[in-house]
Tab-separated table of C-alpha atoms (C1' of nucleotides) in Angstrom:
chain	number	residue	atom	x	y	z
S	1	MET	CA	0.000	0.000	0.000
S	2	PRO	CA	2.310	2.735	-1.174
S	3	TYR	CA	1.458	6.421	-0.919
S	4	THR	CA	-1.110	7.508	1.575
S	5	LYS	CA	-4.549	8.662	0.498
S	6	LYS	CA	-3.639	11.994	1.927
S	7	HIS	CA	-0.826	12.293	-0.572
S	8	LYS	CA	-3.096	11.736	-3.539
S	9	GLU	CA	-5.601	14.205	-2.212
S	10	GLN	CA	-2.866	16.783	-1.787
S	11	THR	CA	-1.700	16.218	-5.330
S	12	ARG	CA	-5.249	16.606	-6.543
S	13	GLN	CA	-5.539	19.906	-4.766
S	14	LYS	CA	-2.250	21.107	-6.180
S	15	ILE	CA	-3.557	20.355	-9.658
S	16	LEU	CA	-6.832	22.119	-8.931
S	17	GLN	CA	-5.049	25.175	-7.634
S	18	SER	CA	-2.702	25.275	-10.584
S	19	ALA	CA	-5.560	24.791	-13.025
S	20	PHE	CA	-7.658	27.462	-11.426
S	21	GLN	CA	-4.909	30.042	-11.562
S	22	LEU	CA	-4.074	29.312	-15.178
S	23	PHE	CA	-7.609	28.827	-16.480
S	24	THR	CA	-8.857	32.038	-14.930
S	25	THR	CA	-5.999	34.159	-16.182
S	26	LYS	CA	-5.688	32.681	-19.674
S	27	GLY	CA	-8.984	30.950	-20.403
S	28	PHE	CA	-9.764	27.321	-21.155
S	29	ASP	CA	-8.307	27.190	-24.643
S	30	HIS	CA	-5.016	28.910	-24.005
S	31	ILE	CA	-3.801	26.568	-21.341
S	32	THR	CA	-2.594	23.036	-21.988
S	33	ILE	CA	-2.703	20.167	-19.557
S	34	ASN	CA	1.063	20.114	-19.831
S	35	GLU	CA	1.277	23.659	-18.549
S	36	ILE	CA	-1.114	23.029	-15.707
S	37	MET	CA	0.868	20.017	-14.559
S	38	LYS	CA	4.259	21.662	-15.024
S	39	ASN	CA	2.972	24.585	-12.984
S	40	CYS	CA	2.667	22.231	-10.012
S	41	GLN	CA	5.802	20.175	-10.700
S	42	LEU	CA	4.041	17.236	-12.315
S	43	THR	CA	3.766	15.896	-15.828
S	44	ARG	CA	1.008	15.256	-18.310
S	45	GLY	CA	0.579	11.580	-17.593
S	46	ALA	CA	-0.183	11.976	-13.911
S	47	PHE	CA	-3.158	14.107	-14.810
S	48	TYR	CA	-5.390	11.251	-15.895
S	49	ALA	CA	-5.021	9.492	-12.563
S	50	HIS	CA	-6.864	12.437	-11.042
S	51	PHE	CA	-9.320	13.731	-13.636
S	52	THR	CA	-11.119	12.286	-16.610
S	53	ASN	CA	-10.427	15.129	-18.988
S	54	LYS	CA	-9.636	18.803	-19.361
S	55	ALA	CA	-13.267	19.941	-19.308
S	56	SER	CA	-13.976	18.288	-15.994
S	57	LEU	CA	-10.825	19.782	-14.515
S	58	TYR	CA	-12.133	23.204	-15.474
S	59	THR	CA	-15.406	22.597	-13.692
S	60	GLU	CA	-13.735	21.041	-10.669
S	61	SER	CA	-11.317	23.925	-10.377
S	62	LEU	CA	-14.221	26.365	-10.352
S	63	LYS	CA	-15.933	24.453	-7.595
S	64	TYR	CA	-12.694	24.175	-5.685
S	65	ALA	CA	-12.107	27.916	-5.845
S	66	ALA	CA	-15.665	28.667	-4.817
S	67	SER	CA	-15.325	26.421	-1.797
S	68	LYS	CA	-12.254	28.338	-0.665
S	69	SER	CA	-13.570	31.771	-1.527
S	70	LYS	CA	-13.496	34.462	1.082
S	71	LEU	CA	-16.940	35.481	-0.064
S	72	SER	CA	-18.501	32.394	1.470
S	73	GLU	CA	-16.449	32.899	4.627
S	74	PHE	CA	-17.875	36.356	4.908
S	75	LYS	CA	-21.363	34.984	4.652
S	76	GLU	CA	-20.800	32.637	7.555
S	77	ASN	CA	-19.304	35.182	9.902
S	78	ASP	CA	-21.686	37.492	11.536
S	79	ILE	CA	-20.765	40.628	9.759
S	80	SER	CA	-20.057	42.818	12.667
S	81	ASP	CA	-18.339	45.768	11.104
S	82	LYS	CA	-17.630	47.551	7.896
S	83	THR	CA	-14.205	46.087	7.300
S	84	TRP	CA	-15.779	43.417	5.151
S	85	LEU	CA	-16.902	45.984	2.620
S	86	LYS	CA	-13.568	47.728	2.668
S	87	GLN	CA	-11.764	44.448	2.093
S	88	LEU	CA	-14.129	43.518	-0.684
S	89	LEU	CA	-13.739	46.784	-2.551
S	90	ASP	CA	-10.023	47.206	-1.978
S	91	GLY	CA	-9.343	43.610	-2.888
S	92	TYR	CA	-11.762	43.005	-5.694
S	93	LEU	CA	-11.461	46.356	-7.381
S	94	SER	CA	-7.689	46.543	-7.200
S	95	ILE	CA	-4.928	46.422	-9.752
S	96	ASN	CA	-3.481	43.407	-7.953
S	97	HIS	CA	-6.662	41.492	-8.573
S	98	ILE	CA	-6.726	42.520	-12.220
S	99	LYS	CA	-3.146	41.399	-12.692
S	100	GLY	CA	-3.969	37.896	-11.535
S	101	VAL	CA	-3.279	37.756	-7.819
S	102	GLN	CA	-6.062	35.530	-6.457
S	103	PRO	CA	-8.290	35.975	-9.465
S	104	CYS	CA	-12.050	35.728	-9.117
S	105	PRO	CA	-13.587	33.651	-11.908
S	106	LEU	CA	-16.695	35.812	-12.126
S	107	GLY	CA	-14.871	38.666	-13.798
S	108	PHE	CA	-12.062	36.656	-15.322
S	109	LEU	CA	-14.152	33.989	-17.017
S	110	ALA	CA	-17.327	35.899	-17.799
S	111	THR	CA	-16.983	35.263	-21.523
S	112	ASP	CA	-14.937	32.105	-21.316
S	113	VAL	CA	-17.539	30.098	-19.457
S	114	VAL	CA	-20.236	30.815	-22.047
S	115	THR	CA	-18.779	28.219	-24.391
S	116	ARG	CA	-18.154	25.587	-21.733
S	117	ASP	CA	-20.332	22.629	-20.818
S	118	PRO	CA	-23.416	22.925	-18.578
S	119	GLU	CA	-21.590	21.730	-15.458
S	120	ALA	CA	-19.032	24.488	-15.775
S	121	LYS	CA	-21.735	27.064	-16.297
S	122	LEU	CA	-23.573	25.782	-13.256
S	123	ALA	CA	-20.446	26.126	-11.129
S	124	TYR	CA	-20.075	29.663	-12.380
S	125	ALA	CA	-23.734	30.461	-11.720
S	126	ASN	CA	-23.406	29.151	-8.165
S	127	ALA	CA	-20.396	31.353	-7.532
S	128	TYR	CA	-22.314	34.307	-8.929
S	129	ASP	CA	-25.253	33.523	-6.696
S	130	GLY	CA	-22.926	33.284	-3.720
S	131	MET	CA	-21.503	36.706	-4.367
S	132	ASN	CA	-24.944	38.260	-4.657
S	133	LYS	CA	-26.125	36.600	-1.471
S	134	ALA	CA	-23.071	37.748	0.458
S	135	ILE	CA	-23.459	41.359	-0.614
S	136	MET	CA	-27.200	41.265	-0.016
S	137	ALA	CA	-26.557	40.011	3.508
S	138	TYR	CA	-24.193	42.880	4.120
S	139	ALA	CA	-26.556	45.414	2.583
S	140	LYS	CA	-29.354	44.275	4.832
S	141	SER	CA	-27.365	45.389	7.869
S	142	TYR	CA	-26.063	48.649	6.557
S	143	THR	CA	-28.355	49.986	3.842
S	144	GLU	CA	-31.882	50.271	2.571
S	145	CYS	CA	-30.925	48.660	-0.731
S	146	ASN	CA	-33.318	46.157	-2.221
S	147	SER	CA	-32.069	43.064	-4.000
S	148	ASP	CA	-32.459	44.638	-7.452
S	149	GLU	CA	-30.014	47.321	-6.521
S	150	ILE	CA	-27.539	44.685	-5.375
S	151	LEU	CA	-27.869	42.806	-8.661
S	152	ALA	CA	-26.920	45.976	-10.479
S	153	LEU	CA	-24.076	46.616	-8.074
S	154	THR	CA	-22.649	43.130	-8.564
S	155	ALA	CA	-22.844	43.546	-12.319
S	156	MET	CA	-20.867	46.753	-11.994
S	157	ILE	CA	-18.167	45.169	-9.870
S	158	ILE	CA	-17.794	42.117	-12.072
S	159	GLY	CA	-17.974	44.249	-15.192
S	160	ALA	CA	-15.259	46.527	-13.893
S	161	VAL	CA	-12.924	43.580	-13.390
S	162	ALA	CA	-13.678	42.116	-16.800
S	163	ILE	CA	-13.194	45.405	-18.609
S	164	SER	CA	-10.072	46.307	-16.668
S	165	ARG	CA	-8.435	43.130	-17.825
S	166	THR	CA	-8.923	44.072	-21.453
S	167	LEU	CA	-7.195	47.429	-21.013
S	168	ASP	CA	-3.472	48.013	-21.325
S	169	ASP	CA	-3.179	51.435	-19.785
S	170	ASN	CA	-2.842	51.293	-16.001
S	171	LYS	CA	-4.045	54.833	-15.601
S	172	THR	CA	-7.303	54.048	-17.359
S	173	ILE	CA	-7.676	50.885	-15.306
S	174	ASN	CA	-7.139	52.714	-12.036
S	175	GLN	CA	-9.643	55.349	-12.994
S	176	LEU	CA	-12.263	52.738	-13.748
S	177	LEU	CA	-11.584	50.771	-10.585
S	178	SER	CA	-11.581	53.876	-8.450
S	179	SER	CA	-14.876	55.070	-9.923
S	180	CYS	CA	-16.479	51.747	-9.124
S	181	ARG	CA	-15.080	51.596	-5.594
S	182	GLN	CA	-16.532	55.022	-5.045
S	183	GLU	CA	-19.968	54.139	-6.398
S	184	ALA	CA	-20.138	50.827	-4.595
S	185	GLY	CA	-19.019	52.405	-1.340
S	186	ILE	CA	-21.756	54.979	-1.497
S	187	LYS	CA	-24.392	52.465	-2.460
S	188	LEU	CA	-23.446	50.179	0.405
S	189	GLY	CA	-23.690	52.829	3.079
S	190	GLY	CA	-20.149	54.192	3.106
S	191	ILE	CA	-16.843	52.531	3.880
C	1	MET	CA	-10.321	43.302	-65.682
C	2	PRO	CA	-12.856	40.875	-64.322
C	3	TYR	CA	-14.928	41.529	-61.233
C	4	THR	CA	-15.414	45.075	-60.201
C	5	LYS	CA	-13.656	46.460	-57.172
C	6	LYS	CA	-17.047	46.930	-55.696
C	7	HIS	CA	-17.630	43.207	-55.812
C	8	LYS	CA	-14.501	42.406	-53.862
C	9	GLU	CA	-15.318	45.053	-51.314
C	10	GLN	CA	-18.796	43.626	-50.890
C	11	THR	CA	-17.374	40.164	-50.388
C	12	ARG	CA	-14.954	41.539	-47.837
C	13	GLN	CA	-17.794	43.112	-45.939
C	14	LYS	CA	-19.815	39.917	-46.041
C	15	ILE	CA	-16.863	38.098	-44.486
C	16	LEU	CA	-16.430	40.791	-41.858
C	17	GLN	CA	-20.083	40.674	-40.956
C	18	SER	CA	-20.093	36.901	-40.763
C	19	ALA	CA	-16.912	36.882	-38.698
C	20	PHE	CA	-18.172	39.496	-36.314
C	21	GLN	CA	-21.388	37.648	-35.631
C	22	LEU	CA	-19.651	34.341	-35.059
C	23	PHE	CA	-16.622	35.615	-33.167
C	24	THR	CA	-18.706	37.655	-30.761
C	25	THR	CA	-21.147	34.888	-29.988
C	26	LYS	CA	-18.676	31.995	-29.803
C	27	GLY	CA	-15.267	33.556	-29.197
C	28	PHE	CA	-12.095	33.429	-31.271
C	29	ASP	CA	-11.165	29.825	-30.594
C	30	HIS	CA	-14.519	28.196	-31.157
C	31	ILE	CA	-15.015	29.415	-34.662
C	32	THR	CA	-13.141	28.105	-37.671
C	33	ILE	CA	-12.411	29.995	-40.840
C	34	ASN	CA	-14.452	27.356	-42.600
C	35	GLU	CA	-17.494	28.226	-40.549
C	36	ILE	CA	-17.077	31.941	-41.072
C	37	MET	CA	-16.854	31.487	-44.823
C	38	LYS	CA	-19.662	28.972	-45.025
C	39	ASN	CA	-21.791	31.383	-43.046
C	40	CYS	CA	-21.549	33.827	-45.937
C	41	GLN	CA	-21.715	31.277	-48.757
C	42	LEU	CA	-18.008	31.121	-49.453
C	43	THR	CA	-15.263	28.592	-48.840
C	44	ARG	CA	-12.036	28.464	-46.930
C	45	GLY	CA	-9.747	29.247	-49.819
C	46	ALA	CA	-11.327	32.561	-50.713
C	47	PHE	CA	-10.540	33.839	-47.263
C	48	TYR	CA	-6.858	34.447	-47.890
C	49	ALA	CA	-7.565	36.714	-50.821
C	50	HIS	CA	-9.123	39.102	-48.322
C	51	PHE	CA	-7.260	38.728	-45.042
C	52	THR	CA	-3.808	37.603	-44.018
C	53	ASN	CA	-4.902	35.387	-41.162
C	54	LYS	CA	-7.548	34.622	-38.587
C	55	ALA	CA	-6.179	37.022	-35.980
C	56	SER	CA	-6.321	39.991	-38.309
C	57	LEU	CA	-9.862	39.092	-39.329
C	58	TYR	CA	-10.842	39.250	-35.669
C	59	THR	CA	-9.386	42.713	-35.290
C	60	GLU	CA	-10.832	43.925	-38.576
C	61	SER	CA	-14.254	42.620	-37.689
C	62	LEU	CA	-14.146	44.543	-34.410
C	63	LYS	CA	-13.237	47.742	-36.224
C	64	TYR	CA	-15.892	47.083	-38.817
C	65	ALA	CA	-18.577	46.630	-36.189
C	66	ALA	CA	-17.467	49.727	-34.317
C	67	SER	CA	-17.681	51.780	-37.496
C	68	LYS	CA	-21.271	50.676	-37.998
C	69	SER	CA	-22.299	50.937	-34.382
C	70	LYS	CA	-25.344	52.897	-33.445
C	71	LEU	CA	-23.421	54.273	-30.523
C	72	SER	CA	-21.278	56.387	-32.801
C	73	GLU	CA	-24.332	57.479	-34.747
C	74	PHE	CA	-25.866	58.680	-31.538
C	75	LYS	CA	-22.785	60.668	-30.769
C	76	GLU	CA	-23.008	62.491	-34.053
C	77	ASN	CA	-26.654	63.373	-33.828
C	78	ASP	CA	-27.536	66.209	-31.631
C	79	ILE	CA	-29.243	64.341	-28.895
C	80	SER	CA	-32.491	66.132	-28.787
C	81	ASP	CA	-34.622	63.868	-26.705
C	82	LYS	CA	-34.636	60.954	-24.342
C	83	THR	CA	-35.435	58.287	-26.895
C	84	TRP	CA	-31.731	57.627	-27.228
C	85	LEU	CA	-31.500	56.447	-23.661
C	86	LYS	CA	-34.603	54.354	-23.970
C	87	GLN	CA	-33.271	52.710	-27.103
C	88	LEU	CA	-29.932	52.083	-25.470
C	89	LEU	CA	-31.374	50.467	-22.383
C	90	ASP	CA	-34.117	48.510	-24.115
C	91	GLY	CA	-31.746	47.323	-26.800
C	92	TYR	CA	-28.568	46.728	-24.890
C	93	LEU	CA	-30.092	45.301	-21.754
C	94	SER	CA	-32.517	43.017	-23.525
C	95	ILE	CA	-32.820	39.272	-23.878
C	96	ASN	CA	-32.602	39.678	-27.646
C	97	HIS	CA	-29.195	41.223	-27.297
C	98	ILE	CA	-28.042	38.507	-24.935
C	99	LYS	CA	-29.196	35.826	-27.320
C	100	GLY	CA	-27.019	37.187	-30.089
C	101	VAL	CA	-29.141	39.566	-32.106
C	102	GLN	CA	-26.731	42.366	-33.047
C	103	PRO	CA	-24.246	41.526	-30.341
C	104	CYS	CA	-22.039	44.222	-28.850
C	105	PRO	CA	-18.440	43.049	-28.501
C	106	LEU	CA	-17.898	44.911	-25.239
C	107	GLY	CA	-19.992	42.498	-23.243
C	108	PHE	CA	-19.608	39.494	-25.499
C	109	LEU	CA	-15.830	39.515	-25.799
C	110	ALA	CA	-14.810	40.995	-22.464
C	111	THR	CA	-12.794	37.925	-21.534
C	112	ASP	CA	-12.065	36.715	-25.029
C	113	VAL	CA	-10.144	39.802	-26.078
C	114	VAL	CA	-7.764	39.574	-23.124
C	115	THR	CA	-5.804	36.809	-24.815
C	116	ARG	CA	-5.763	38.403	-28.271
C	117	ASP	CA	-3.017	40.472	-29.848
C	118	PRO	CA	-2.497	44.178	-29.089
C	119	GLU	CA	-4.316	45.354	-32.215
C	120	ALA	CA	-7.463	43.493	-31.201
C	121	LYS	CA	-7.259	44.885	-27.704
C	122	LEU	CA	-6.842	48.360	-29.094
C	123	ALA	CA	-9.939	47.966	-31.242
C	124	TYR	CA	-11.827	46.827	-28.188
C	125	ALA	CA	-10.505	49.707	-26.090
C	126	ASN	CA	-11.593	52.175	-28.751
C	127	ALA	CA	-15.090	50.755	-28.795
C	128	TYR	CA	-15.186	50.970	-25.014
C	129	ASP	CA	-14.025	54.551	-25.139
C	130	GLY	CA	-16.705	55.324	-27.713
C	131	MET	CA	-19.426	53.962	-25.515
C	132	ASN	CA	-18.258	55.981	-22.538
C	133	LYS	CA	-18.042	59.150	-24.587
C	134	ALA	CA	-21.512	58.662	-26.011
C	135	ILE	CA	-23.097	58.149	-22.609
C	136	MET	CA	-21.137	61.013	-21.127
C	137	ALA	CA	-22.409	63.272	-23.886
C	138	TYR	CA	-25.948	62.247	-23.114
C	139	ALA	CA	-25.447	62.653	-19.372
C	140	LYS	CA	-24.171	66.164	-19.848
C	141	SER	CA	-27.536	67.196	-21.258
C	142	TYR	CA	-29.774	65.400	-18.835
C	143	THR	CA	-27.942	64.819	-15.542
C	144	GLU	CA	-25.430	66.157	-13.077
C	145	CYS	CA	-23.340	62.996	-13.368
C	146	ASN	CA	-19.598	63.358	-13.498
C	147	SER	CA	-17.468	61.145	-15.691
C	148	ASP	CA	-16.591	58.796	-12.837
C	149	GLU	CA	-20.209	57.957	-12.370
C	150	ILE	CA	-20.518	57.197	-16.060
C	151	LEU	CA	-17.520	54.868	-15.948
C	152	ALA	CA	-19.238	52.914	-13.201
C	153	LEU	CA	-22.499	52.924	-15.117
C	154	THR	CA	-20.848	51.586	-18.256
C	155	ALA	CA	-19.180	48.846	-16.253
C	156	MET	CA	-22.562	47.862	-14.913
C	157	ILE	CA	-24.169	47.735	-18.338
C	158	ILE	CA	-21.345	45.761	-19.910
C	159	GLY	CA	-21.095	43.527	-16.876
C	160	ALA	CA	-24.799	42.791	-17.006
C	161	VAL	CA	-24.521	41.635	-20.608
C	162	ALA	CA	-21.463	39.495	-19.913
C	163	ILE	CA	-22.999	37.845	-16.863
C	164	SER	CA	-26.362	37.323	-18.525
C	165	ARG	CA	-24.708	35.339	-21.248
C	166	THR	CA	-23.271	32.898	-18.753
C	167	LEU	CA	-26.666	32.170	-17.226
C	168	ASP	CA	-29.074	29.529	-18.452
C	169	ASP	CA	-32.209	30.564	-16.650
C	170	ASN	CA	-34.159	33.239	-18.519
C	171	LYS	CA	-35.944	34.363	-15.405
C	172	THR	CA	-32.666	35.121	-13.676
C	173	ILE	CA	-31.399	36.878	-16.772
C	174	ASN	CA	-34.479	39.051	-17.034
C	175	GLN	CA	-34.250	39.972	-13.395
C	176	LEU	CA	-30.649	41.064	-13.780
C	177	LEU	CA	-31.311	43.005	-16.967
C	178	SER	CA	-34.356	44.672	-15.503
C	179	SER	CA	-32.476	45.699	-12.369
C	180	CYS	CA	-29.766	47.295	-14.462
C	181	ARG	CA	-32.205	49.077	-16.769
C	182	GLN	CA	-33.837	50.478	-13.679
C	183	GLU	CA	-30.589	51.648	-12.093
C	184	ALA	CA	-29.226	53.095	-15.311
C	185	GLY	CA	-32.476	54.870	-16.056
C	186	ILE	CA	-32.462	56.565	-12.680
C	187	LYS	CA	-28.808	57.498	-12.899
C	188	LEU	CA	-29.284	59.035	-16.327
C	189	GLY	CA	-32.154	61.268	-15.323
C	190	GLY	CA	-35.135	59.016	-16.031
C	191	ILE	CA	-36.392	57.479	-19.227
Z	1	DT	C1'	-17.303	35.232	-78.309
Z	2	DA	C1'	-12.611	34.700	-76.456
Z	3	DC	C1'	-9.283	36.523	-73.292
Z	4	DA	C1'	-7.158	38.058	-69.033
Z	5	DA	C1'	-6.997	39.034	-64.568
Z	6	DT	C1'	-8.956	38.291	-60.428
Z	7	DA	C1'	-12.032	35.666	-57.270
Z	8	DT	C1'	-13.086	31.454	-55.474
Z	9	DA	C1'	-12.628	26.385	-54.506
Z	10	DT	C1'	-10.135	22.174	-53.555
Z	11	DG	C1'	-6.498	19.367	-51.968
Z	12	DA	C1'	-2.122	19.060	-49.266
Z	13	DT	C1'	0.763	20.151	-45.314
Z	14	DA	C1'	2.018	20.700	-40.828
Z	15	DA	C1'	1.666	21.843	-36.047
Z	16	DA	C1'	-0.603	21.625	-31.663
Z	17	DG	C1'	-2.442	19.280	-28.123
Z	18	DA	C1'	-5.785	15.998	-25.841
Z	19	DT	C1'	-5.914	11.418	-24.784
Z	20	DC	C1'	-4.278	6.602	-24.529
Z	21	DA	C1'	-0.856	2.776	-23.655
Z	22	DT	C1'	3.018	1.543	-21.572
Z	23	DA	C1'	7.056	2.036	-18.583
Z	24	DT	C1'	9.129	3.657	-14.466
Z	25	DT	C1'	9.292	5.359	-9.873
Z	26	DT	C1'	7.804	5.758	-5.213
Z	27	DA	C1'	6.991	4.588	-0.287
Z	28	DG	C1'	4.711	1.833	3.061
Z	29	DA	C1'	4.409	-3.116	4.863
Z	30	DA	C1'	6.266	-7.608	5.653
G	1	DT	C1'	15.769	-4.943	2.518
G	2	DT	C1'	12.434	-6.603	-0.754
G	3	DC	C1'	7.976	-6.574	-2.598
G	4	DT	C1'	3.735	-4.451	-4.312
G	5	DA	C1'	0.233	-1.437	-5.588
G	6	DA	C1'	-0.504	3.084	-6.617
G	7	DA	C1'	1.456	7.407	-8.498
G	8	DT	C1'	3.880	9.480	-11.929
G	9	DA	C1'	6.430	9.888	-16.412
G	10	DT	C1'	7.279	8.972	-21.277
G	11	DG	C1'	6.230	7.862	-25.879
G	12	DA	C1'	2.670	7.183	-29.487
G	13	DT	C1'	-1.663	8.187	-31.748
G	14	DC	C1'	-5.238	10.757	-33.721
G	15	DT	C1'	-8.025	14.688	-34.536
G	16	DT	C1'	-8.586	19.345	-35.512
G	17	DT	C1'	-7.616	23.348	-38.054
G	18	DA	C1'	-4.845	27.193	-39.804
G	19	DT	C1'	-2.355	28.036	-43.694
G	20	DC	C1'	-0.274	27.152	-48.254
G	21	DA	C1'	-0.213	25.635	-53.233
G	22	DT	C1'	-2.635	24.716	-56.955
G	23	DA	C1'	-6.721	24.367	-59.875
G	24	DT	C1'	-11.045	26.146	-61.448
G	25	DA	C1'	-14.618	29.579	-62.222
G	26	DT	C1'	-16.145	34.143	-63.119
G	27	DT	C1'	-17.035	38.538	-65.560
G	28	DG	C1'	-16.007	42.860	-67.827
G	29	DT	C1'	-13.732	44.213	-72.086
G	30	DA	C1'	-11.958	44.001	-76.711
DNA sequence: TACAATATATGATAAAGATCATATTTAGAA
DNA sequence: TTCTAAATATGATCTTTATCATATATTGTA
């Protein structure tokens, strides 16, 4: 009985993490299984001991990321102060986020996921739902916003990330991000 | 001297139109040159008499669409009434738009364009700039909005389109679109 | 109507990359 | 230390598709 189950599970998670980072920043079609495996010090062949194919890895990596997301953590905590909002805005709408540090799939894969299989789209939709729920929960404590206003707010935040990533000029990006931080802050009762 | 220049130009435009429709709805990597040509009753081989390669077709089709966009028309007209806003919101934030009728690349290609070459990104950035300018021009007449607020508004609108396309449930889509129409309408001085 | 130049179509090539089949390595247990 | 089953690596295959090379079709003009 070589290798402990723990070891395999750890390897699996390394692959998921690697895949998530690369898929979100480059998109499904621009990343090879080779690259994903190399990125976590493994090789192509090992892949198929863990996943059936590339498409399922994509879906699994989305689920994996959602399960580790800070957004869901926030939801569980009793939100007791406004630091959550500040963290959200400063983290999500930041140049660091745009450049790929802890990317959120909602903004990064908004177009990419459209052409994926139903499972992948479902994973994306669940993450989207989670984000809305988390912000709605916050808004309930601190604002008079109804859920429609939160839907629009979420679209703005995700849109800002998606658009920022298409732009080359950092000044333009910062202006966009700053505008959206400002608007979101106001809408959510101040930071 | 067979074929008039006009004929070649018309063929070129047919290809551009076909490419734009297919690229925007499916993304660069999920459309083959074959499909683009078949979609306008031509075949693969004819393609290279008009364009050097697939990447340049993508860029050209973005420019082509931008040049025909209603957004730029709006900018040129003296905006004399509020029908422009109504048309924008009802057209852009509509299920018809989401489903691919006259797709706008800003929402449809937000992620896709990130991995394209600099020329394609520039074409996208120009279209984005055009949209902002058009809405800013409108806002100047009808609201007290500053340009930062318009940047956030545009992000919301584009984000709403991008997210809607990822979702399968029409009810959810309509709710999102309706929320954003509502918010945008208020922000821009009522419809 | 026949020609010429260009547009279009067809067949060939070649590269990339997902997946499969097989070989090798690893580490825990006897 | 040796053995074994699972994990990992390597090599081979096969499909897809962009692009190239060549052949055919078209149409305005003489």
